[in-house]
Short mmCIF file of N, CA and C in Angstrom, two decimals:
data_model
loop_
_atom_site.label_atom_id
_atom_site.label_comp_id
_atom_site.label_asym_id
_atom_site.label_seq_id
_atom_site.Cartn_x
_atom_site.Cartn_y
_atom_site.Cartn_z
N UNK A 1 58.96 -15.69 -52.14
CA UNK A 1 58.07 -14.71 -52.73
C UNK A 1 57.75 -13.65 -51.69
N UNK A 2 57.84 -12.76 -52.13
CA UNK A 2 57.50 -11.17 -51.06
C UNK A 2 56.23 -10.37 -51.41
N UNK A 3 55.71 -10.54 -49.92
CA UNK A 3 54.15 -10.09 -50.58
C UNK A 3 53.89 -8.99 -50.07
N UNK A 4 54.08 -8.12 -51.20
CA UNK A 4 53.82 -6.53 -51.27
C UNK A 4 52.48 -5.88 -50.69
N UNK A 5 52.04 -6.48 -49.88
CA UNK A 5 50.51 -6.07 -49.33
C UNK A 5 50.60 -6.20 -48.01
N UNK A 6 51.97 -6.98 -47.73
CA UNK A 6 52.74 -7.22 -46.14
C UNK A 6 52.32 -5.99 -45.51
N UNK A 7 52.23 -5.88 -43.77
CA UNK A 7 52.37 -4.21 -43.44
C UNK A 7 54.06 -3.90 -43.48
N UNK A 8 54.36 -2.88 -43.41
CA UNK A 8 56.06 -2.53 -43.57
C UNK A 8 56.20 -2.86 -42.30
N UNK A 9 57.43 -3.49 -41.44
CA UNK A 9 58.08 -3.10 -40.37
C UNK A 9 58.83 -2.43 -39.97
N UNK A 10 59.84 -1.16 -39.88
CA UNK A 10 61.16 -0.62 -39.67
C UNK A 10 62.24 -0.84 -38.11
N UNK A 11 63.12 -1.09 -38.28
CA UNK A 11 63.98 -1.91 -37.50
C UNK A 11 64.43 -0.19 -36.88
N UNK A 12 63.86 0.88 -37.40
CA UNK A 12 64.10 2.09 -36.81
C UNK A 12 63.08 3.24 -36.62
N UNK A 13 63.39 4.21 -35.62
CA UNK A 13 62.65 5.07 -35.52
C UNK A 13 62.82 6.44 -35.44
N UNK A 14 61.63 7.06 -36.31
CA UNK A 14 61.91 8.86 -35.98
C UNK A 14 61.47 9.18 -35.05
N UNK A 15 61.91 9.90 -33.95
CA UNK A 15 60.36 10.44 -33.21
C UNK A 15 61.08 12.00 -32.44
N UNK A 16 60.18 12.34 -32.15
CA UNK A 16 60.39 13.79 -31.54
C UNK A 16 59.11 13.92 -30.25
N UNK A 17 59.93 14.47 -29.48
CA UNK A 17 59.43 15.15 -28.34
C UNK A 17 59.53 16.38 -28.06
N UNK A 18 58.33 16.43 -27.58
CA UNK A 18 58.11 18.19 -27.66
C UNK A 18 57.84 18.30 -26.20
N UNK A 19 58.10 19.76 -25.39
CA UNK A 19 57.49 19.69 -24.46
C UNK A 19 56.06 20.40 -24.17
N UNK A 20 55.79 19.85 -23.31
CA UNK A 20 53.91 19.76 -23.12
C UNK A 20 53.57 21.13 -22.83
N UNK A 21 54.28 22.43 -22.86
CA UNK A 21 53.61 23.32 -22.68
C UNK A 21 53.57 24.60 -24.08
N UNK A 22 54.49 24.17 -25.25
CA UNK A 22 54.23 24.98 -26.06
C UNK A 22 53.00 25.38 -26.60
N UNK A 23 52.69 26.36 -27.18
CA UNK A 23 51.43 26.83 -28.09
C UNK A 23 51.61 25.91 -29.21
N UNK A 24 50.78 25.93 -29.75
CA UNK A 24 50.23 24.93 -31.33
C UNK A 24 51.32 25.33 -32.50
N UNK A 25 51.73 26.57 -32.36
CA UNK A 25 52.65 27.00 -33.72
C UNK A 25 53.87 26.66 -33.18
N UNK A 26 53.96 26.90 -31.94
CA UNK A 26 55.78 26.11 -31.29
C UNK A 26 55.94 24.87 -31.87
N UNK A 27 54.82 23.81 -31.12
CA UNK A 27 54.75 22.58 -31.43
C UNK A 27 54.97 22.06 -32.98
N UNK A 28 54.25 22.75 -34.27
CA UNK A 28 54.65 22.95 -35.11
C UNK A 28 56.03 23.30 -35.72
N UNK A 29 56.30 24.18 -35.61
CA UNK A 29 57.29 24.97 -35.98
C UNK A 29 59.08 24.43 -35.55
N UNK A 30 58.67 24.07 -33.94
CA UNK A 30 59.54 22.86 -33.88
C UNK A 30 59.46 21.79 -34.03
N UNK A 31 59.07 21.08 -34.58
CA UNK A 31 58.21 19.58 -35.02
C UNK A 31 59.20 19.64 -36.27
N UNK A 32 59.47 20.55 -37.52
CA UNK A 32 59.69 20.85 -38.62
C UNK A 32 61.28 20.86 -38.35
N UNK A 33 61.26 22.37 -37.82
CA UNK A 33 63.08 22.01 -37.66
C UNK A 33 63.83 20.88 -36.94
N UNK A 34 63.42 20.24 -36.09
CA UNK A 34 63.67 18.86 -35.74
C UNK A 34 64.17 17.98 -36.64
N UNK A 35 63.34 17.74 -37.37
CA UNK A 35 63.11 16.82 -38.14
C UNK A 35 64.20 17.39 -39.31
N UNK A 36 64.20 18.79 -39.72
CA UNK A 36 64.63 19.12 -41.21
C UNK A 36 66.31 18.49 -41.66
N UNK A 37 66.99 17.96 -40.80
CA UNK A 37 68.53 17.48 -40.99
C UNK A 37 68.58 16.56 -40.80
N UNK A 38 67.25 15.31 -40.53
CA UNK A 38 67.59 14.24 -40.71
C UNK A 38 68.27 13.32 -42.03
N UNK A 39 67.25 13.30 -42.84
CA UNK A 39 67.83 13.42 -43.82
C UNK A 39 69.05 13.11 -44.51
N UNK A 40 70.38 14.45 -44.42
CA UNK A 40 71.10 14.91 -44.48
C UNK A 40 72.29 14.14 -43.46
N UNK A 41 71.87 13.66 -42.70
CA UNK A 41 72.55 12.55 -42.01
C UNK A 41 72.30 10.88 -42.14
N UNK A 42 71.24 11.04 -41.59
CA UNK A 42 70.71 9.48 -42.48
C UNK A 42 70.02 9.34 -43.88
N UNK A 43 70.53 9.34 -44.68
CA UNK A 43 70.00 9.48 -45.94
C UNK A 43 69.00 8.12 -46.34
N UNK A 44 69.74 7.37 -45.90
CA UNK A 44 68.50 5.90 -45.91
C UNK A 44 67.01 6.06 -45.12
N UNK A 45 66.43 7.25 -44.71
CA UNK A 45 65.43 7.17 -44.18
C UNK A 45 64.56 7.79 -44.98
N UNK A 46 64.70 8.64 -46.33
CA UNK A 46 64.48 9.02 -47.22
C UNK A 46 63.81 8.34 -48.66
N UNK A 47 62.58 8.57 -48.77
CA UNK A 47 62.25 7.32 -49.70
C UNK A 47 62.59 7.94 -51.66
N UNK A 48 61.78 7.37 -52.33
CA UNK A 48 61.85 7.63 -53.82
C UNK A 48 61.05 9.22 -53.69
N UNK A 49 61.21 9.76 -54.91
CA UNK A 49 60.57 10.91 -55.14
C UNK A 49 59.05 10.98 -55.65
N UNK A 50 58.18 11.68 -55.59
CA UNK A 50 56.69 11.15 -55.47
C UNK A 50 56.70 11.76 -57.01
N UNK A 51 55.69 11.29 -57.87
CA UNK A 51 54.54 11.96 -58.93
C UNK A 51 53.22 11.45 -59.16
N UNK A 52 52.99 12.48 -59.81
CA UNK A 52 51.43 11.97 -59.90
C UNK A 52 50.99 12.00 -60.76
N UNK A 53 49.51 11.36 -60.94
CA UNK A 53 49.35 10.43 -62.46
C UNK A 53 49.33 11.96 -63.89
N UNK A 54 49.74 13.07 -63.47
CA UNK A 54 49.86 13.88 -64.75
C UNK A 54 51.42 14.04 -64.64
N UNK A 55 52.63 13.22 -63.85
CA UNK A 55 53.76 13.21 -63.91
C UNK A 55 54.52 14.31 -63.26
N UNK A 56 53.31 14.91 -62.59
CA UNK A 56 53.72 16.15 -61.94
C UNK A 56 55.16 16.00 -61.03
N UNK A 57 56.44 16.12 -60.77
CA UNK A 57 57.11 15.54 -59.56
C UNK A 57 57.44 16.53 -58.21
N UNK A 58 57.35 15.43 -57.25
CA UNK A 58 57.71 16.23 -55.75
C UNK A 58 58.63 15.49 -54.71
N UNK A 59 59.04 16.58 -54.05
CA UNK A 59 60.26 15.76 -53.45
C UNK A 59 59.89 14.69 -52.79
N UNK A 60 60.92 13.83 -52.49
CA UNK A 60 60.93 12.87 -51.75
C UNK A 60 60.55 13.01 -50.20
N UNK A 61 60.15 12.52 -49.21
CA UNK A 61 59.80 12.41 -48.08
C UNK A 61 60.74 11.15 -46.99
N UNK A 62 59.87 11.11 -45.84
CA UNK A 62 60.84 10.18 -45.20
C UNK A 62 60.10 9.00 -45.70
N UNK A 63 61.12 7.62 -45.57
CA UNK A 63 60.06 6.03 -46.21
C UNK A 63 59.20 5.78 -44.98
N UNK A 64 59.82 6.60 -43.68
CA UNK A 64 58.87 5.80 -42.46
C UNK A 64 58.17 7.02 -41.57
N UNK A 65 57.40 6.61 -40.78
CA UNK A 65 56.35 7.53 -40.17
C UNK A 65 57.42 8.05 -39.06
N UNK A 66 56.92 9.76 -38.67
CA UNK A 66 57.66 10.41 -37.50
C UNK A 66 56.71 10.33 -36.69
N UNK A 67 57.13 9.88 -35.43
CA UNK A 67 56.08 9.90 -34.30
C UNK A 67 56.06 10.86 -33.67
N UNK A 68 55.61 11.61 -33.10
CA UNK A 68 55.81 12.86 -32.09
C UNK A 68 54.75 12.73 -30.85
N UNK A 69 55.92 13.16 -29.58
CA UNK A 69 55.35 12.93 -28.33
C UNK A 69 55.44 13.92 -27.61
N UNK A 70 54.62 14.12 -26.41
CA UNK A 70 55.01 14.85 -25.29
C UNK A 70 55.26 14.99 -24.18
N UNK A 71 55.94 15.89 -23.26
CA UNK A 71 56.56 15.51 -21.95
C UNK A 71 56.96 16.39 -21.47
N UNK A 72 56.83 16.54 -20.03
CA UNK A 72 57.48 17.75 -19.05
C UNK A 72 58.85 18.23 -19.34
N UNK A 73 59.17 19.41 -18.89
CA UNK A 73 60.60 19.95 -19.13
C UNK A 73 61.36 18.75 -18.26
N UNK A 74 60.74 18.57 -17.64
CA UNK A 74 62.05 17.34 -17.02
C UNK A 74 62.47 16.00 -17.47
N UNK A 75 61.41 15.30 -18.24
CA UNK A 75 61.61 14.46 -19.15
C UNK A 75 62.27 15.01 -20.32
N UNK A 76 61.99 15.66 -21.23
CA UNK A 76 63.20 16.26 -22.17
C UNK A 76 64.53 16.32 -21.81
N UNK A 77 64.74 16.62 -20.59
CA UNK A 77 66.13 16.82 -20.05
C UNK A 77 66.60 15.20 -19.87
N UNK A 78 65.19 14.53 -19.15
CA UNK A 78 66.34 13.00 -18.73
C UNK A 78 66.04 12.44 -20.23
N UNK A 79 65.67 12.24 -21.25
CA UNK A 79 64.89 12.12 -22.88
C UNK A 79 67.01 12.42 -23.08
N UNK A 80 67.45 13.36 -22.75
CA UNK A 80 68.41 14.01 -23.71
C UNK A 80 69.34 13.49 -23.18
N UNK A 81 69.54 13.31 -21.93
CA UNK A 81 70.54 12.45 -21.43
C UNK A 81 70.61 11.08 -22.01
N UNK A 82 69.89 10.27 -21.68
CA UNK A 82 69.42 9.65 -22.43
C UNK A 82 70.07 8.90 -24.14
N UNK A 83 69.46 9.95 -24.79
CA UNK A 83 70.17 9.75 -26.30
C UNK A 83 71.67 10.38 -26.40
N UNK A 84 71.85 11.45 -25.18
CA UNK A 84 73.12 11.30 -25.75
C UNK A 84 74.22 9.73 -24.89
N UNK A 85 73.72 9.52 -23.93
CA UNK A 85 74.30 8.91 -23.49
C UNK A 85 74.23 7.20 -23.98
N UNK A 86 73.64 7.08 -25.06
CA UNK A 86 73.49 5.89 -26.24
C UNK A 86 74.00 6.36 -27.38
N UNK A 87 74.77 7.47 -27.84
CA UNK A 87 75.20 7.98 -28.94
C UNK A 87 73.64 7.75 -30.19
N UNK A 88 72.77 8.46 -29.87
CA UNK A 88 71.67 8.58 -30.68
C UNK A 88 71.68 9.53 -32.04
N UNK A 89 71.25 9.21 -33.18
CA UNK A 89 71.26 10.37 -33.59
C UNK A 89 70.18 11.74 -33.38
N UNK A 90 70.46 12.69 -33.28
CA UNK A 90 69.73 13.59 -32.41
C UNK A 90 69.73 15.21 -32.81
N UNK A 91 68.65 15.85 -32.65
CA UNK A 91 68.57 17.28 -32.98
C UNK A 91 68.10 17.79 -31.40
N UNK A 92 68.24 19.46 -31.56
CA UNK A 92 67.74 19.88 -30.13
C UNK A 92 66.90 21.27 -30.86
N UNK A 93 66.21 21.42 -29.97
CA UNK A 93 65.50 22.60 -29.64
C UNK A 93 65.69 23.87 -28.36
N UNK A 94 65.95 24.28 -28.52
CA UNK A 94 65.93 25.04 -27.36
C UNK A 94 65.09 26.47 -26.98
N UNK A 95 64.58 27.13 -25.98
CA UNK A 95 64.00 28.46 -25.93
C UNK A 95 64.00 29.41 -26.33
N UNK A 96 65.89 29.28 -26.54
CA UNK A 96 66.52 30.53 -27.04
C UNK A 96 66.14 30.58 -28.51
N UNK A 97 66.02 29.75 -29.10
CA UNK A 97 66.00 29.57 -30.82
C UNK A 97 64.50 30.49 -31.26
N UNK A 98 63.08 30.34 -30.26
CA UNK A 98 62.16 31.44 -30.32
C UNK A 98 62.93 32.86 -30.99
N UNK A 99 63.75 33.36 -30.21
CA UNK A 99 63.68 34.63 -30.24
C UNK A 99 65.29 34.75 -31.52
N UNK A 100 65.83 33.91 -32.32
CA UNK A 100 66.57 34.26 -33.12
C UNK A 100 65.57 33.73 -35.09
N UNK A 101 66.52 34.39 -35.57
CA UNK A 101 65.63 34.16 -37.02
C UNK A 101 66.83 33.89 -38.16
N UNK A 102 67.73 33.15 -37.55
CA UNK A 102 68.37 32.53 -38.53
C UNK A 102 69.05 31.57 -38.56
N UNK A 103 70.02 30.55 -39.12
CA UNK A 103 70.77 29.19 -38.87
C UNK A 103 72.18 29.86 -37.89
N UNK A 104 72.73 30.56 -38.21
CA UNK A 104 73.52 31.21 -37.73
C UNK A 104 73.48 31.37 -36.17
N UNK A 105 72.47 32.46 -35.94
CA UNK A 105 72.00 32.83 -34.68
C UNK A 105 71.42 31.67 -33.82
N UNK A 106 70.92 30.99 -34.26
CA UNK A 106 70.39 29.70 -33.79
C UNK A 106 71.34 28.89 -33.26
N UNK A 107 72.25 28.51 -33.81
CA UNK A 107 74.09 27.46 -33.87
C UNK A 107 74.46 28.16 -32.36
N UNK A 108 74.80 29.58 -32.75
CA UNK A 108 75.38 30.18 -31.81
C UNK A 108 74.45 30.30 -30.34
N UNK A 109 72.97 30.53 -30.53
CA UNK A 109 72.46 30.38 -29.28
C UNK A 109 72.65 28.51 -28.52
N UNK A 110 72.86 28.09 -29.54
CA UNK A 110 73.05 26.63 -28.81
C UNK A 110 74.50 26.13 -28.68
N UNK A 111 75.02 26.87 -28.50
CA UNK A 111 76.67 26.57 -28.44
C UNK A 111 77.15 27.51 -27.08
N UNK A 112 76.27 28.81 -26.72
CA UNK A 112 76.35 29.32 -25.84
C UNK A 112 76.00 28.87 -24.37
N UNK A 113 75.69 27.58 -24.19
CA UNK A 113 74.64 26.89 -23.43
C UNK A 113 75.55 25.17 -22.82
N UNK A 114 75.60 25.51 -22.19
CA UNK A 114 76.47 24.13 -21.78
C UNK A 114 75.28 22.85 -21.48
N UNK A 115 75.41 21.45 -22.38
CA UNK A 115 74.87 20.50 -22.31
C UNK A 115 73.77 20.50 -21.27
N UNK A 116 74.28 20.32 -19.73
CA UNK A 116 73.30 20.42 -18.96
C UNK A 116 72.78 21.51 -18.19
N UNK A 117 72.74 22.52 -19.00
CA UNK A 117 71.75 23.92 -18.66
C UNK A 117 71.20 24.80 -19.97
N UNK A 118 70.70 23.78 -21.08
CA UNK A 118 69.92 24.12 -22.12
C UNK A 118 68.56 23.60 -21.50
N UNK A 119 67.65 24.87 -22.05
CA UNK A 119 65.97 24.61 -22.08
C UNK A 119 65.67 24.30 -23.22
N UNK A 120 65.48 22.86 -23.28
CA UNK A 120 64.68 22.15 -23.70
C UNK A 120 63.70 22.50 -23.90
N UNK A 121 63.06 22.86 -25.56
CA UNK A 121 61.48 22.27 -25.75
C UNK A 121 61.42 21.30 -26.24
N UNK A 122 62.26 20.51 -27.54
CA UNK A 122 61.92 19.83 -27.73
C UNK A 122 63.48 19.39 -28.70
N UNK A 123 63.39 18.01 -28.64
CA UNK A 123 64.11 17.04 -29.58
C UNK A 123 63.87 15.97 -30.21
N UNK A 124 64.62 15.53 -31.60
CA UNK A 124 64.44 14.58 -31.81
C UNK A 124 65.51 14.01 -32.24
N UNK A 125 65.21 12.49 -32.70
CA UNK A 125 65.88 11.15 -32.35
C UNK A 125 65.40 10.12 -33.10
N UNK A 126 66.79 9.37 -33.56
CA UNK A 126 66.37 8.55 -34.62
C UNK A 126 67.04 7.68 -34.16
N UNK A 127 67.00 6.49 -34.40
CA UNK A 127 67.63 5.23 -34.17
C UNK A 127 66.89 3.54 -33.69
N UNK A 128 67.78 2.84 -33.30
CA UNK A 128 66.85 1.59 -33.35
C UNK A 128 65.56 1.43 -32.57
N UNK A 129 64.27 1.07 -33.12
CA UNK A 129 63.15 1.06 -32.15
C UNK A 129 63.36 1.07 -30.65
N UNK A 130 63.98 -0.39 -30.29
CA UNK A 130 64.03 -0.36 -29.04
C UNK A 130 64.65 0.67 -28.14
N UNK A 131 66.00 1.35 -29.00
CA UNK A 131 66.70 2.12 -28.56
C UNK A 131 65.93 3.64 -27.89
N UNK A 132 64.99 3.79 -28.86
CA UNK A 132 64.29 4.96 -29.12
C UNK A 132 63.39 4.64 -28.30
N UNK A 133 62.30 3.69 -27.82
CA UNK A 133 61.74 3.71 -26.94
C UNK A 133 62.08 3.76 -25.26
N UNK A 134 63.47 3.29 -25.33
CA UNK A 134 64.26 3.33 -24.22
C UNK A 134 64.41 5.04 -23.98
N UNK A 135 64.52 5.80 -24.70
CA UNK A 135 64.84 6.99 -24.49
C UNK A 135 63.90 7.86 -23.98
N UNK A 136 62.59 7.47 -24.97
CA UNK A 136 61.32 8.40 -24.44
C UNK A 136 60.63 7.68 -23.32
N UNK A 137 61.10 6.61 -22.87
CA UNK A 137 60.22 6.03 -21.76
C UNK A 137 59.28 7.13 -20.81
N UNK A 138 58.51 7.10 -20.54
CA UNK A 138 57.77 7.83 -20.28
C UNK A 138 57.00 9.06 -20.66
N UNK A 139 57.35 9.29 -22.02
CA UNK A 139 56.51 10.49 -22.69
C UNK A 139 55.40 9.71 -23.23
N UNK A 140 54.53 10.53 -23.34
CA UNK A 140 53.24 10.06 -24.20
C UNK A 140 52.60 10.56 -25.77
N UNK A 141 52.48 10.02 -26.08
CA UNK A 141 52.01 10.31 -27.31
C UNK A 141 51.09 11.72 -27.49
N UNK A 142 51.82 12.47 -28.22
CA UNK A 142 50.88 13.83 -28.42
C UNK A 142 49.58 14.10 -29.07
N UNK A 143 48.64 14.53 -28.48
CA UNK A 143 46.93 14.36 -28.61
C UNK A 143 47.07 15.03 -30.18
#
């Protein structure tokens, strides 16, 4: 018998790191695009579609909580080594992406940039708890 009042556990994790010096709308703003292609790759992290009691409907969301943390530009960098060097699944952020305003321009500012001489603000990362905590070791949880 399965008792639906259990707390959930997930054998995985979202989380994103940001770095500790953006403004509030950075932090935001990349918090969002981070996150927006998960999804689209892991589709199992994606729960049912919501309504509400007048049947109203809205999209679906993720089934599990995104954590978001923070950390020096130098932790993002060893953070990225890191996941890539566990084959993580993974998004990036970079400085350059501020100053472009489209998917396009964005691709191309991060393709212009060789692995280890992108600025990092922020990434995220999905995969097995432990895995994922192995990665952010040392960031802290964002206030």
């Amino acid at each position: 018998m399965t008792d639906e009042l259990a707390p959930v556990r997930f054998d995985t994790k979202i989380a994103v790191l940001l770095r500790d010096d953006l403004e509030t709308w950075q932090r935001l703003n990349v918090t969002a695009f981070l996150v927006s292609g998960l999804g689209t790759v892991v589709p199992e992290v994606i729960g049912e579609p919501y309504a509400d009691a007048d049947d109203t409907r809205y999209l679906p969301m993720f089934r599990q909580p995104v954590l978001v943390f923070e950390g020096s530009k130098e932790l993002l960098t060893t953070a990225h080594t890191r996941a890539v060097g566990r084959g993580a699944t993974l998004s990036v952020f970079t400085s350059d992406l501020f100053a472009t305003g489209n998917d396009r321009d964005n691709r191309a500012a991060v393709r212009a940039v060789r692995r280890d001489g992108m600025d990092l603000v922020g990434l995220a990362v999905h995969g097995a708890r432990n895995a994922v905590d192995k990665i952010l070791k040392g960031a802290s949880m964002h206030p």
